[in-house]
């Protein structure tokens, strides 16, 4: 007697008859090895991620390393600096071995001062009007498109936010920026400066709902030392650990190690 299992019925013709295998999500490797491991390979490409942290927690270093690792892989990278003049920024990061001026010289890493851009656009008032923001978004879109930018950093949305006083305007600006970047398949890190209190990811409380992901940097005092710690709080489209990692800023770049439990930790 034939014991072979009955053959599967042929697939039905027509819509929905066969479910295509889900396409493997294209990920943007941050190039920070341990972070890519936490993020199952990297940030889903085109996503906008908030890097939130209090003063001196490593926000600028992390976002710059993300751009440099991308530029090394041939992904053109753009840093829009709002807080710190880029000339000074280059001096500050020059001591990191991973920083290569050659990437700036060959145009793979572009550093621009946002206040210089807004001045050039003729926005002479501190507060940006709806029309100014419209023009600024179109300028960023054109830069990203014409230069083929694959990675973008805005450092910081908090400083830019001082010029966008109404929360609805800030929300609208970020939503539209996210759309523009997703359309261009450009992955972005948006820096958010926060106070050290736990549970906050942005000064205005607007940004965290819009972005696709949040990476939180904090300082913790432990047994007399101040440690920097990193936690991935959310990342749409990606499984990830929410564990705390100790972050070290080393000459070769950012290193992460699991944060051991126990002892008394105090938020800084
Ligand atoms: N070459 C270096 N090697 C190791 N650590 C460094 C080096 N240069 C700076 N740092 C450390 O990095 C810290 C600042 O990091 P970074 O500027 O990335 O932080 P931030 O969160 O952007 O700060 P801010 O809130 O001021 O913008 C410094 O306080 C210093 O301790
Ligand atoms: Mg900074």
Short mmCIF file of C-alpha atoms and ligand atoms in Angstrom, two decimals:
data_model
loop_
_atom_site.label_atom_id
_atom_site.label_comp_id
_atom_site.label_asym_id
_atom_site.label_seq_id
_atom_site.Cartn_x
_atom_site.Cartn_y
_atom_site.Cartn_z
CA UNK A 1 0.00 0.00 0.00
CA UNK A 2 1.27 3.40 -0.92
CA UNK A 3 1.96 5.41 2.26
CA UNK A 4 3.15 8.57 0.52
CA UNK A 5 1.41 11.70 1.81
CA UNK A 6 -1.21 13.14 -0.50
CA UNK A 7 0.21 15.66 -2.88
CA UNK A 8 -0.45 19.27 -1.96
CA UNK A 9 -3.23 20.80 -4.02
CA UNK A 10 -2.03 23.03 -6.80
CA UNK A 11 -2.03 26.74 -5.92
CA UNK A 12 -5.23 28.53 -6.79
CA UNK A 13 -5.05 30.99 -9.58
CA UNK A 14 -5.90 34.63 -8.95
CA UNK A 15 -5.22 37.29 -6.41
CA UNK A 16 -3.92 36.16 -3.04
CA UNK A 17 -3.40 32.63 -4.24
CA UNK A 18 0.24 32.62 -3.29
CA UNK A 19 1.78 34.69 -0.52
CA UNK A 20 5.17 35.97 -1.62
CA UNK A 21 7.93 35.56 0.92
CA UNK A 22 8.46 38.88 2.73
CA UNK A 23 11.34 40.81 1.18
CA UNK A 24 14.42 40.85 3.42
CA UNK A 25 14.59 44.23 5.00
CA UNK A 26 17.44 46.32 3.67
CA UNK A 27 19.45 47.53 6.64
CA UNK A 28 21.87 50.38 7.02
CA UNK A 29 24.83 49.04 8.97
CA UNK A 30 25.81 51.75 11.41
CA UNK A 31 29.39 50.42 11.28
CA UNK A 32 29.46 50.47 15.08
CA UNK A 33 29.75 46.73 15.39
CA UNK A 34 28.07 46.19 18.74
CA UNK A 35 25.19 48.49 17.81
CA UNK A 36 24.62 46.55 14.58
CA UNK A 37 24.53 43.35 16.62
CA UNK A 38 21.88 44.86 18.94
CA UNK A 39 19.88 46.01 15.89
CA UNK A 40 19.96 42.64 14.07
CA UNK A 41 22.22 44.03 11.36
CA UNK A 42 21.54 47.75 11.44
CA UNK A 43 18.87 50.41 11.11
CA UNK A 44 16.11 49.62 8.60
CA UNK A 45 17.14 51.72 5.61
CA UNK A 46 15.32 55.02 5.24
CA UNK A 47 14.37 55.14 8.93
CA UNK A 48 14.74 58.29 11.02
CA UNK A 49 16.21 57.60 14.47
CA UNK A 50 16.44 59.93 17.45
CA UNK A 51 19.76 59.86 19.35
CA UNK A 52 18.75 61.32 22.70
CA UNK A 53 21.16 62.13 25.47
CA UNK A 54 22.19 64.65 28.07
CA UNK A 55 25.36 66.77 27.77
CA UNK A 56 28.60 64.99 26.97
CA UNK A 57 27.07 61.53 26.60
CA UNK A 58 28.61 61.00 23.14
CA UNK A 59 25.78 62.02 20.79
CA UNK A 60 28.00 63.89 18.33
CA UNK A 61 30.70 61.21 18.37
CA UNK A 62 28.21 58.39 17.75
CA UNK A 63 26.44 60.18 14.92
CA UNK A 64 29.74 61.19 13.28
CA UNK A 65 31.06 57.65 13.47
CA UNK A 66 27.84 56.46 11.80
CA UNK A 67 28.50 58.88 8.93
CA UNK A 68 32.20 58.06 8.66
CA UNK A 69 31.54 54.29 8.56
CA UNK A 70 28.98 54.95 5.83
CA UNK A 71 31.31 57.18 3.83
CA UNK A 72 33.99 54.46 4.04
CA UNK A 73 31.47 52.08 2.44
CA UNK A 74 30.78 54.52 -0.38
CA UNK A 75 27.53 55.89 1.09
CA UNK A 76 27.65 59.65 0.85
CA UNK A 77 27.05 61.16 4.28
CA UNK A 78 25.85 64.60 5.35
CA UNK A 79 26.19 66.19 8.80
CA UNK A 80 23.96 69.21 9.38
CA UNK A 81 25.33 71.00 12.39
CA UNK A 82 23.11 73.40 14.26
CA UNK A 83 24.83 73.63 17.64
CA UNK A 84 28.57 73.54 16.95
CA UNK A 85 30.45 75.23 14.09
CA UNK A 86 31.71 72.45 11.81
CA UNK A 87 35.27 73.86 11.79
CA UNK A 88 35.38 73.45 15.56
CA UNK A 89 33.72 70.07 15.34
CA UNK A 90 36.45 68.80 13.00
CA UNK A 91 39.09 69.96 15.51
CA UNK A 92 37.27 68.19 18.35
CA UNK A 93 36.98 64.86 16.58
CA UNK A 94 40.40 64.98 14.90
CA UNK A 95 41.89 63.06 17.86
CA UNK A 96 39.70 60.02 17.10
CA UNK A 97 41.61 57.60 14.86
CA UNK A 98 38.42 56.72 12.98
CA UNK A 99 38.07 60.30 11.74
CA UNK A 100 39.57 60.66 8.26
CA UNK A 101 39.88 64.07 6.65
CA UNK A 102 40.32 62.28 3.27
CA UNK A 103 36.59 61.47 3.39
CA UNK A 104 35.83 65.19 3.58
CA UNK A 105 38.32 65.99 0.83
CA UNK A 106 36.83 63.45 -1.59
CA UNK A 107 33.27 64.60 -0.83
CA UNK A 108 32.03 61.37 0.77
CA UNK A 109 31.52 63.15 4.09
CA UNK A 110 29.95 66.59 3.92
CA UNK A 111 29.71 68.81 7.00
CA UNK A 112 27.43 71.83 6.72
CA UNK A 113 26.45 74.54 9.20
CA UNK A 114 22.68 74.86 9.23
CA UNK A 115 22.77 78.48 10.49
CA UNK A 116 24.91 79.35 7.43
CA UNK A 117 22.33 77.70 5.17
CA UNK A 118 19.41 79.57 6.75
CA UNK A 119 21.37 82.85 6.54
CA UNK A 120 22.07 82.21 2.87
CA UNK A 121 18.37 81.52 2.32
CA UNK A 122 17.74 84.99 3.74
CA UNK A 123 15.98 83.92 6.96
CA UNK A 124 17.06 86.84 9.06
CA UNK A 125 14.64 86.37 11.96
CA UNK A 126 15.33 83.90 14.75
CA UNK A 127 11.91 82.32 14.44
CA UNK A 128 11.33 80.41 11.22
CA UNK A 129 7.97 80.98 9.55
CA UNK A 130 5.90 78.26 7.91
CA UNK A 131 7.23 79.45 4.56
CA UNK A 132 10.85 79.43 5.78
CA UNK A 133 10.45 75.85 6.99
CA UNK A 134 8.98 74.90 3.63
CA UNK A 135 11.99 76.36 1.84
CA UNK A 136 14.40 74.72 4.29
CA UNK A 137 12.81 71.31 3.72
CA UNK A 138 13.02 71.76 -0.05
CA UNK A 139 16.67 72.76 0.30
CA UNK A 140 17.45 69.63 2.33
CA UNK A 141 15.50 67.50 -0.17
CA UNK A 142 17.46 68.97 -3.08
CA UNK A 143 20.79 68.49 -1.28
CA UNK A 144 19.95 64.86 -0.51
CA UNK A 145 18.76 64.19 -4.06
CA UNK A 146 21.46 65.98 -6.01
CA UNK A 147 24.34 64.76 -3.85
CA UNK A 148 22.89 61.24 -3.49
CA UNK A 149 23.07 61.39 0.32
CA UNK A 150 22.45 57.98 1.93
CA UNK A 151 23.10 58.97 5.57
CA UNK A 152 22.13 62.20 7.28
CA UNK A 153 22.61 63.61 10.77
CA UNK A 154 20.96 66.70 12.26
CA UNK A 155 22.82 67.83 15.42
CA UNK A 156 20.59 68.87 17.05
CA UNK A 157 16.83 69.08 16.56
CA UNK A 158 16.72 70.68 20.02
CA UNK A 159 18.74 73.68 18.82
CA UNK A 160 16.81 73.90 15.57
CA UNK A 161 13.64 73.63 17.65
CA UNK A 162 14.44 76.93 19.38
CA UNK A 163 13.71 78.52 16.01
CA UNK A 164 10.45 76.54 15.60
CA UNK A 165 8.47 77.67 18.63
CA UNK A 166 5.12 75.95 17.99
CA UNK A 167 4.93 72.23 18.68
CA UNK A 168 2.62 71.63 15.68
CA UNK A 169 5.21 73.25 13.41
CA UNK A 170 8.01 71.14 14.83
CA UNK A 171 5.89 67.99 14.44
CA UNK A 172 5.03 68.90 10.85
CA UNK A 173 8.67 69.71 10.03
CA UNK A 174 9.90 66.36 11.36
CA UNK A 175 7.11 64.41 9.68
CA UNK A 176 7.91 65.97 6.33
CA UNK A 177 11.66 65.57 6.82
CA UNK A 178 11.07 61.87 7.58
CA UNK A 179 9.01 61.50 4.39
CA UNK A 180 11.63 63.23 2.25
CA UNK A 181 14.43 61.06 3.64
CA UNK A 182 12.45 57.81 3.41
CA UNK A 183 11.64 58.60 -0.22
CA UNK A 184 15.35 59.13 -0.91
CA UNK A 185 16.21 55.90 0.99
CA UNK A 186 18.38 58.02 3.25
CA UNK A 187 18.85 56.79 6.83
CA UNK A 188 19.07 59.53 9.43
CA UNK A 189 20.07 60.15 13.02
CA UNK A 190 18.49 63.18 14.67
CA UNK A 191 20.21 64.35 17.85
CA UNK A 192 18.04 65.32 20.80
CA UNK A 193 19.52 67.11 23.81
CA UNK A 194 17.70 66.17 26.98
CA UNK A 195 17.99 66.72 30.69
CA UNK A 196 19.29 63.71 32.65
CA UNK A 197 15.87 62.79 34.12
CA UNK A 198 14.87 59.28 33.11
CA UNK A 199 11.89 58.78 30.80
CA UNK A 200 12.51 61.76 28.52
CA UNK A 201 13.69 61.53 24.93
CA UNK A 202 13.27 65.11 23.74
CA UNK A 203 12.92 68.61 25.16
CA UNK A 204 9.47 69.16 23.64
CA UNK A 205 8.05 65.64 23.76
CA UNK A 206 7.14 65.92 20.06
CA UNK A 207 10.04 64.17 18.38
CA UNK A 208 9.86 60.72 19.98
CA UNK A 209 6.42 59.90 18.58
CA UNK A 210 7.41 60.72 15.00
CA UNK A 211 10.78 59.03 14.65
CA UNK A 212 11.13 55.35 13.74
CA UNK A 213 13.67 54.64 16.44
CA UNK A 214 15.19 55.97 19.64
CA UNK A 215 18.73 55.36 20.89
CA UNK A 216 19.15 56.73 24.39
CA UNK A 217 22.53 57.77 25.82
CA UNK A 218 22.88 58.49 29.54
CA UNK A 219 25.45 59.00 32.24
CA UNK A 220 25.31 56.82 35.32
CA UNK A 221 27.40 57.13 38.44
CA UNK A 222 28.55 53.79 39.76
CA UNK A 223 31.00 53.11 42.56
CA UNK A 224 32.46 56.58 42.10
CA UNK A 225 32.81 56.34 38.28
CA UNK A 226 30.62 58.07 35.75
CA UNK A 227 29.69 55.62 33.02
CA UNK A 228 28.12 56.37 29.69
CA UNK A 229 25.34 53.91 28.86
CA UNK A 230 23.38 53.22 25.66
CA UNK A 231 19.94 51.69 25.28
CA UNK A 232 17.87 51.10 22.15
CA UNK A 233 14.39 52.16 23.26
CA UNK A 234 12.53 51.59 19.99
CA UNK A 235 13.34 50.63 16.42
CA UNK A 236 10.40 50.17 14.05
CA UNK A 237 10.79 47.17 11.78
CA UNK A 238 13.52 45.53 13.83
CA UNK A 239 13.73 43.19 16.76
CA UNK A 240 16.22 44.50 19.31
CA UNK A 241 17.39 44.20 22.85
CA UNK A 242 16.36 46.94 25.30
CA UNK A 243 19.26 46.08 27.59
CA UNK A 244 21.71 48.70 28.83
CA UNK A 245 25.22 48.74 27.37
CA UNK A 246 28.22 50.59 28.73
CA UNK A 247 29.54 52.90 26.03
CA UNK A 248 33.23 53.72 25.73
CA UNK A 249 34.48 56.49 23.46
CA UNK A 250 37.83 55.08 22.32
CA UNK A 251 40.27 56.34 19.69
CA UNK A 252 39.15 53.55 17.33
CA UNK A 253 35.48 54.41 17.81
CA UNK A 254 32.54 53.54 20.01
CA UNK A 255 32.69 50.26 21.91
CA UNK A 256 29.77 48.74 23.80
CA UNK A 257 29.79 46.13 26.56
CA UNK A 258 26.84 44.63 28.46
CA UNK A 259 26.07 46.61 31.59
CA UNK A 260 26.42 44.28 34.55
CA UNK A 261 23.53 44.38 37.00
CA UNK A 262 24.00 45.04 40.71
CA UNK A 263 25.58 47.84 42.69
CA UNK A 264 23.96 51.20 43.18
CA UNK A 265 23.60 53.30 40.05
CA UNK A 266 22.61 56.95 40.16
CA UNK A 267 21.39 58.92 37.13
CA UNK A 268 23.60 61.87 36.27
N1 LIG B 1 39.53 61.65 21.35
C1 LIG B 1 38.71 61.31 22.33
N2 LIG B 1 38.79 60.08 22.87
C2 LIG B 1 37.97 59.71 23.85
N3 LIG B 1 36.99 60.51 24.34
C3 LIG B 1 36.86 61.73 23.82
C4 LIG B 1 37.70 62.19 22.79
N4 LIG B 1 37.31 63.42 22.46
C5 LIG B 1 36.28 63.72 23.27
N5 LIG B 1 36.00 62.69 24.08
C6 LIG B 1 34.97 62.62 25.08
O1 LIG B 1 33.74 62.81 24.45
C7 LIG B 1 32.93 63.68 25.22
C8 LIG B 1 32.01 64.50 24.34
O2 LIG B 1 31.42 63.66 23.44
P1 LIG B 1 30.36 64.28 22.42
O3 LIG B 1 30.77 65.64 22.00
O4 LIG B 1 30.15 63.25 21.37
O5 LIG B 1 29.09 64.36 23.38
P2 LIG B 1 27.74 65.11 23.11
O6 LIG B 1 26.69 64.28 23.77
O7 LIG B 1 27.58 65.42 21.68
O8 LIG B 1 27.99 66.44 23.96
P3 LIG B 1 27.16 67.81 23.90
O9 LIG B 1 25.98 67.60 24.76
O10 LIG B 1 28.12 68.81 24.47
O11 LIG B 1 26.83 68.09 22.48
C9 LIG B 1 33.92 64.59 25.89
O12 LIG B 1 33.35 65.08 27.07
C10 LIG B 1 35.08 63.69 26.13
O13 LIG B 1 34.93 63.06 27.39
MG1 LIG B 2 27.29 67.22 20.68
#
